[in-house]
Coordinates of C-alpha atoms in Angstrom, one line a residue:
X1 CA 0.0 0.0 0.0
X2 CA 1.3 3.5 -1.2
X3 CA 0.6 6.6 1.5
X4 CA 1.1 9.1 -1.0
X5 CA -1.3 7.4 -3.2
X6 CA -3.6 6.9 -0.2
X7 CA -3.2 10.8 0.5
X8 CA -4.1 12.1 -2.7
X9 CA -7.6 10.4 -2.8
X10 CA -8.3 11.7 0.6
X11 CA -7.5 15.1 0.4
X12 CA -9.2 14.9 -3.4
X13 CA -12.7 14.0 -1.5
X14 CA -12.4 16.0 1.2
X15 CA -11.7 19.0 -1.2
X16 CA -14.4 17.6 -3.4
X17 CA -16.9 17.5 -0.2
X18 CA -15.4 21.4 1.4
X19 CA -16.2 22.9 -2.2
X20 CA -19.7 21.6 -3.0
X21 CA -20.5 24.7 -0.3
X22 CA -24.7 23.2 -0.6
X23 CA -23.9 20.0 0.9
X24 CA -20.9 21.3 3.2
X25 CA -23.5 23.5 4.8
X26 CA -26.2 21.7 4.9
X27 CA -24.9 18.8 6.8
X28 CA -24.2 21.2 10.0
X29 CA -27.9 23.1 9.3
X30 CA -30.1 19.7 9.1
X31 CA -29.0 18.8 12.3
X32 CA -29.2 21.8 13.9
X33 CA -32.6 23.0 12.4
X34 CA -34.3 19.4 14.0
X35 CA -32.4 20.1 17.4
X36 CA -33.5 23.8 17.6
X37 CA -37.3 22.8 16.4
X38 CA -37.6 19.9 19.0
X39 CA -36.0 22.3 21.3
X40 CA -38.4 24.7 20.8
X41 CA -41.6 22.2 20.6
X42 CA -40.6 19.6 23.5
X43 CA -37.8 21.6 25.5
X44 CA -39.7 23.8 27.8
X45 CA -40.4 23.3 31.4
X46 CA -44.2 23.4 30.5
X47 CA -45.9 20.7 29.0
X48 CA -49.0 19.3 28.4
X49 CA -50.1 15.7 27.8
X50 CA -53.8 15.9 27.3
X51 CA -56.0 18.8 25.0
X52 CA -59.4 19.5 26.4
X53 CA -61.6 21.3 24.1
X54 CA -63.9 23.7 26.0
X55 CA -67.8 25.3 24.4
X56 CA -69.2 28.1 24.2
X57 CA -66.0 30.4 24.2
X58 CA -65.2 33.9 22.0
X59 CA -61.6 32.5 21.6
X60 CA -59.2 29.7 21.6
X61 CA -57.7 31.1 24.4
X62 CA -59.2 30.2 27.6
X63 CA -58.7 31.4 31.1
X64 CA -59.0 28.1 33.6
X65 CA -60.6 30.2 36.4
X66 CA -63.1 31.4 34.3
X67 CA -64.7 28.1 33.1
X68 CA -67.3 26.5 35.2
X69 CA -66.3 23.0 35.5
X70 CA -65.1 20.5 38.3
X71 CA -62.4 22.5 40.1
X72 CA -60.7 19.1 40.9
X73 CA -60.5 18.6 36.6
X74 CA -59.2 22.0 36.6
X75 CA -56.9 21.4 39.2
X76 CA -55.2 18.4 37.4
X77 CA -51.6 18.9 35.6
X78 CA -51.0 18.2 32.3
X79 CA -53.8 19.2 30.6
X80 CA -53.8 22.1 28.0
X81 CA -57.7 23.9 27.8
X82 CA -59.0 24.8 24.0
X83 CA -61.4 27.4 23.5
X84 CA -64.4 26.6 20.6
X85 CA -67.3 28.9 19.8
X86 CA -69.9 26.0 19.6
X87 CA -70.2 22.2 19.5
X88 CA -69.5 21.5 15.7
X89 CA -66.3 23.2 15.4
X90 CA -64.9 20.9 18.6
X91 CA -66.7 17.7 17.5
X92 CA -64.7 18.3 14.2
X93 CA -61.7 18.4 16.1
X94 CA -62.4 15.8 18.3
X95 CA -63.3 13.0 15.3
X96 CA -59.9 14.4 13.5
X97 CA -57.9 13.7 17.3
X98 CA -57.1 17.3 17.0
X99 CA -58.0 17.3 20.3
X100 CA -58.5 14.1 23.3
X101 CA -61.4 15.4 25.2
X102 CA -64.8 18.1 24.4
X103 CA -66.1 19.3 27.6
X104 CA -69.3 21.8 27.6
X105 CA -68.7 24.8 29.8
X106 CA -71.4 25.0 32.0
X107 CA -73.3 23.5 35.5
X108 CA -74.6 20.9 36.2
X109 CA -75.0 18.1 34.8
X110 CA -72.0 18.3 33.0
X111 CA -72.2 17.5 29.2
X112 CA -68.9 16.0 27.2
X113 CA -67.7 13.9 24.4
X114 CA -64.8 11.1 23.8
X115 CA -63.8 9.6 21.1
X116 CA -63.6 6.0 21.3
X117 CA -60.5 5.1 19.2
X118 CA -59.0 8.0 21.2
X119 CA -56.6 6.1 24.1
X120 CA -55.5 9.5 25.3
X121 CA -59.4 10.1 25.3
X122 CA -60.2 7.2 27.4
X123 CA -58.1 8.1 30.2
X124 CA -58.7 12.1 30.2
X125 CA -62.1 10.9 30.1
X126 CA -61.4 8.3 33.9
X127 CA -59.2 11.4 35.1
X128 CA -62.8 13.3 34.5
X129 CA -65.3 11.3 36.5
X130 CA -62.6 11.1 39.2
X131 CA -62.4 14.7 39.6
X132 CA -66.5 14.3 40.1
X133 CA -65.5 12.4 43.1
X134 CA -66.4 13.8 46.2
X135 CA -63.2 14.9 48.3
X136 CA -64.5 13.2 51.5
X137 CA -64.3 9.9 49.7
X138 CA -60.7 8.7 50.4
X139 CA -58.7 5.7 49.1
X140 CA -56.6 3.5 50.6
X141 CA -53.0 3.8 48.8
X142 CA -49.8 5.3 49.7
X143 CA -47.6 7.8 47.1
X144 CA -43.9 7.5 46.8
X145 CA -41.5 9.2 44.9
X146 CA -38.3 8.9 42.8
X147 CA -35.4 11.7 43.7
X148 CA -33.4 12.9 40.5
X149 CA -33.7 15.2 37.9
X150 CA -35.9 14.8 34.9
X151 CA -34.2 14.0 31.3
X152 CA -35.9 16.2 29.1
X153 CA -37.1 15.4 25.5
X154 CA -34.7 17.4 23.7
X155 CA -31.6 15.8 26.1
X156 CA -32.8 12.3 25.0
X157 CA -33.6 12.8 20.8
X158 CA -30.3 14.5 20.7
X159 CA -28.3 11.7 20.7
X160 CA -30.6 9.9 17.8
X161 CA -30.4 13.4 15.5
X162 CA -26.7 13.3 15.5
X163 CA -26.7 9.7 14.4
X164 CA -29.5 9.7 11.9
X165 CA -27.2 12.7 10.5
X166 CA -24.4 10.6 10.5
X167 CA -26.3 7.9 8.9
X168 CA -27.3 9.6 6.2
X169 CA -24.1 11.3 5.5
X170 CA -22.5 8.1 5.7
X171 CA -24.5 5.7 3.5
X172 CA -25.3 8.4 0.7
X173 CA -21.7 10.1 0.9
X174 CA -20.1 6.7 0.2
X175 CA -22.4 4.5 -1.4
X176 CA -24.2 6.8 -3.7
X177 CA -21.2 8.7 -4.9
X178 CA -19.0 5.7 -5.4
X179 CA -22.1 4.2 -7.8
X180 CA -22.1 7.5 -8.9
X181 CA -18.6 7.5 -9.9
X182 CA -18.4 3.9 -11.4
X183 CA -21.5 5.2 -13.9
X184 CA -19.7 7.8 -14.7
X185 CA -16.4 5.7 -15.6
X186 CA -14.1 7.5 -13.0
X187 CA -13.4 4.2 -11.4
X188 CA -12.5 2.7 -14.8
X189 CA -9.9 5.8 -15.1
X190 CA -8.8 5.4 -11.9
X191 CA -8.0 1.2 -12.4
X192 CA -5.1 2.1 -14.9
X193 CA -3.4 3.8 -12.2
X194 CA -1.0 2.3 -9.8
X195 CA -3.7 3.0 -7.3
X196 CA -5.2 -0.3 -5.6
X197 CA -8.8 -1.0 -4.4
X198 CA -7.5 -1.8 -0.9
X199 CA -6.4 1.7 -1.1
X200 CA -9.3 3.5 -2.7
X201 CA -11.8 2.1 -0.4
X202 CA -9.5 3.2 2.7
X203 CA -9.4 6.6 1.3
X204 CA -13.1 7.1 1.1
X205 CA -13.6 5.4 4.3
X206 CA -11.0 7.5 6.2
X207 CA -12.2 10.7 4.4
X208 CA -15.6 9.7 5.2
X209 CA -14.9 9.4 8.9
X210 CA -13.0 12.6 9.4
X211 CA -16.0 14.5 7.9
X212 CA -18.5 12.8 10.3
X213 CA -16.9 13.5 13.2
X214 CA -15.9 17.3 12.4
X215 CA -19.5 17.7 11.7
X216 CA -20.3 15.8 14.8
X217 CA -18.3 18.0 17.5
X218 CA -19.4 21.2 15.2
X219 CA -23.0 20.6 15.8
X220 CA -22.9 19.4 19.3
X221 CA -21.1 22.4 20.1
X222 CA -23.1 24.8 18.8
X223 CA -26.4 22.9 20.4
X224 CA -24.9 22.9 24.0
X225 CA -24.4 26.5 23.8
X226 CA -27.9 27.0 23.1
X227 CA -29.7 23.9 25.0
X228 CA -26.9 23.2 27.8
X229 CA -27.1 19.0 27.8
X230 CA -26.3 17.4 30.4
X231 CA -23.5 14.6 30.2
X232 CA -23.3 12.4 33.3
X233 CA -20.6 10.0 31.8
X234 CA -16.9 11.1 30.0
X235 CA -17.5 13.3 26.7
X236 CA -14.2 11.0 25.8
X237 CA -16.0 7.5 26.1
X238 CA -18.9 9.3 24.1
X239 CA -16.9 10.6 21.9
X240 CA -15.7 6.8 21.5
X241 CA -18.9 5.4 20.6
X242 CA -19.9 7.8 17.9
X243 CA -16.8 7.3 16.1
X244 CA -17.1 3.3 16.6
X245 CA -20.2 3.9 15.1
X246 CA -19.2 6.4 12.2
X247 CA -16.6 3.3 11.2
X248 CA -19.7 0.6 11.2
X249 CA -22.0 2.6 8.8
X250 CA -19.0 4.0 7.1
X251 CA -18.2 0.0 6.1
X252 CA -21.6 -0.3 5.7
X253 CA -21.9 2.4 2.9
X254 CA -18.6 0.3 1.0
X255 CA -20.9 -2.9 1.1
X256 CA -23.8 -0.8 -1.1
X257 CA -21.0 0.8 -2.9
X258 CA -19.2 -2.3 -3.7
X259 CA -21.4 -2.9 -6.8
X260 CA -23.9 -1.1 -7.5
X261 CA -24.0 0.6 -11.2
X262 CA -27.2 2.3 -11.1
X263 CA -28.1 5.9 -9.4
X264 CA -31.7 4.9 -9.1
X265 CA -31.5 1.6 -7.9
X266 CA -28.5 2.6 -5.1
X267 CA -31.0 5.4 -4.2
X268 CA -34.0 2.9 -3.2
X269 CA -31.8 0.2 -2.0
X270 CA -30.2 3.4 0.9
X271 CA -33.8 3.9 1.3
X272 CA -34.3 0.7 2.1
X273 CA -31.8 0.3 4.9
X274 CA -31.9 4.2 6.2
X275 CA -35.4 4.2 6.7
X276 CA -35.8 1.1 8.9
X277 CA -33.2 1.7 10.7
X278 CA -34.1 5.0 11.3
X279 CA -37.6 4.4 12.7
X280 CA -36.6 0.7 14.6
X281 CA -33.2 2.1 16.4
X282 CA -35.0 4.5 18.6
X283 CA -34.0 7.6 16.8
X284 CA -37.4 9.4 17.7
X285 CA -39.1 7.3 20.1
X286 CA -38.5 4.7 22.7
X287 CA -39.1 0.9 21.4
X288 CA -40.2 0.4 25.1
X289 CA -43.8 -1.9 25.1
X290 CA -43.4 -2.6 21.5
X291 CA -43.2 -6.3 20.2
X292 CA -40.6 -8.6 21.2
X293 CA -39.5 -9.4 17.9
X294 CA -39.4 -5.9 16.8
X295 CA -37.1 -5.0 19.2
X296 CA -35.1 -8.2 18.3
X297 CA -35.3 -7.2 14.8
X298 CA -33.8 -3.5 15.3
X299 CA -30.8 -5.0 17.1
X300 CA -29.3 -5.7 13.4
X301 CA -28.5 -2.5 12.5
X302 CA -25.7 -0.6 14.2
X303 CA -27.3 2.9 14.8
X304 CA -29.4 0.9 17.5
X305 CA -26.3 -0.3 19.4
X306 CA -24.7 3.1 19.0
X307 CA -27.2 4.7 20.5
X308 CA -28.2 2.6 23.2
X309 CA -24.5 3.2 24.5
X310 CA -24.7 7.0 23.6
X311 CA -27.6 7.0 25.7
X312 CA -26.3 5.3 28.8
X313 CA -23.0 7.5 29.0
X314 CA -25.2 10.6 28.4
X315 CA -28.0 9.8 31.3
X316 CA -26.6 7.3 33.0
X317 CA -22.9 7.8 33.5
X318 CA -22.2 4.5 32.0
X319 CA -18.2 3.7 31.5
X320 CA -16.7 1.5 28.7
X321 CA -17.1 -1.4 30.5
X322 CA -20.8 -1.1 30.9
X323 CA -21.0 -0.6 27.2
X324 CA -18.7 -3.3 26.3
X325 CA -21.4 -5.4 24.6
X326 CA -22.2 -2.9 22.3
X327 CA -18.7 -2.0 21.7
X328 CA -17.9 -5.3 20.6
X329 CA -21.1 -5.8 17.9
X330 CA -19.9 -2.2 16.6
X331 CA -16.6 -3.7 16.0
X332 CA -17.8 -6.9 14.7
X333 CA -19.7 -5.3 12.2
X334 CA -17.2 -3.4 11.1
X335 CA -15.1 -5.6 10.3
X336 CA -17.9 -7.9 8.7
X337 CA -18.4 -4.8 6.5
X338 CA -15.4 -4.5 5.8
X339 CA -14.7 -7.5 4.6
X340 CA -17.6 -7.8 2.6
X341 CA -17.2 -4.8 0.8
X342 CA -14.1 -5.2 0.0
X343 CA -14.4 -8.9 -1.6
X344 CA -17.6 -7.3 -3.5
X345 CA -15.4 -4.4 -5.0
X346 CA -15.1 -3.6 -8.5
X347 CA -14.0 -0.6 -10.6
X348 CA -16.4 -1.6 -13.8
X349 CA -19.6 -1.8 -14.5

């Protein structure tokens, strides 16, 4: 293996990549554009589980001491009151689940309306008739609580917005542009040159890997000044993980790239692995209560495993060791990818 030939495809891609100023800047604006939205939507100290529709009212807007319901239903947390002028316009919200629950303002007897393919509305609607409850009417239970401070939305998606970035990045900026390139016949130009496969593969994977991570640290930067997370374990054992994971779907990108010789196919066949993997490895939401062999399922694809040891070092102060098992299927894959894509190359068509 030549360095110098090495070095010369990496510093040709990473110039390629630094010039193209659309894509340069748009893989540090996606990320923080999702972080600053959620951050808006989901990061406040306020939130609100449960919409209540409210009739008759002059406004959306509604004042909670000024409707004449059960005070013990106004009393309750979580639960956001929306104003409607009569009863169509909050049935029409109600059958859409724009909103959980339709109360009539008024006294006695108290008039409302639930949907029943509504969950939420099903249990605003039990959190209802016990507010009717008469206060003298005690029950027999006793209330503990849990001491710590409360992870907020924003602190755990952050994690999974940085790796879907890195995803993307790294299965489109490998394996579309190196099917891109062999259409195009610069791999067939670049066969008759001393320069080996072994050696063009590294480059793109190195190159890759560099960019990943500078975008990585950029963004996070920028995000903590803004949000302030909050890192319980070592920013070095994080930083670990994410670029254990940048090599696995790096290697994974060489795999797609390996053969493929047309855009449109490559395109759907990286839609076909980015989606999934996207959705099932807990990007967005917790897989927490969902089937067993779904959550088996998602444990084939590395951004699962990548975050689920993000996640402990972030919230739960995990140390390498704790993570070890994910460690070692990051690695594994790796070097399964590797392999594979590398035994798959070829410069032709």
């Amino acid at each position: 293996m030549s360095l110098k030939r090495l070095w010369s495809i990496l510093k040709a891609r990473n110039l390629e990549f630094f010039r193209d100023r659309s894509a340069f800047g748009w893989n540090f604006l996606f990320p923080f554009l999702l972080v600053a939205g959620l951050g808006i939507i989901f990061g406040g100290k306020s939130y609100t589980e449960y919409k209540i529709g409210v009739f008759p009212s002059e406004s959306e807007q509604v004042s909670i001491e000024e409707l004449d319901i059960p005070q013990g239903f106004k009393d309750m947390r979580y639960l956001k009151f929306i104003g409607f002028q009569n009863a169509g316009q909050g049935l029409e919200k109600l059958k859409h689940h724009r909103i959980d629950f339709l109360l009539k303002n008024g006294k006695e007897p108290h008039q409302y309306w639930v949907s029943d393919a509504s969950p939420k509305g099903y249990v605003v609607e039990k959190m209802f008739k016990a507010s009717l409850r008469p206060p003298e009417i005690d029950v027999n239970a006793e209330r503990k609580e849990i001491q710590g401070s409360a992870i907020r939305y924003i602190d755990w998606v952050f994690p999974g917005i940085l790796a879907m970035n890195m995803m993307f990045s790294a299965l489109w900026g490998v394996g579309y542009v190196v099917v891109r390139y062999r259409k195009n016949g610069v791999l067939k130009r670049l066969k008759v040159t001393p320069l080996t496969a072994f050696e063009y593969i590294t480059a793109q994977a190195i190159s890759r890997i560099f960019l990943l991570m500078f975008t990585l640290v950029i963004v996070w930067a920028g995000c903590d000044l803004i949000f302030d997370f909050e890192v319980q374990g070592s920013y070095v054992d994080l930083f670990v993980i994410f670029f254990l994971g940048s090599l696995s779907l790096t290697a994974l990108g060489l795999v797609l790239a390996s053969r493929g010789t047309s855009e449109e196919f490559t395109t759907g066949i990286l839609n076909f692995i980015s989606w999934p993997m996207m959705f099932l490895s807990e990007v967005w939401f917790s897989l927490e209560g969902a089937p067993g062999w779904v959550k088996s399922f998602s444990k084939i694809f590395p951004l699962t495993h990548m975050l689920t040891a993000a996640r402990n070092i972030m919230h739960d102060g995990a140390g390498m060791i704790d993570v070890g098992p994910q460690i070692m299927i990051l690695s594994l894959m790796t070097l399964g990818f590797l392999a594979l894509g590398a035994a798959l190359f070829s410069w032709n068509k």
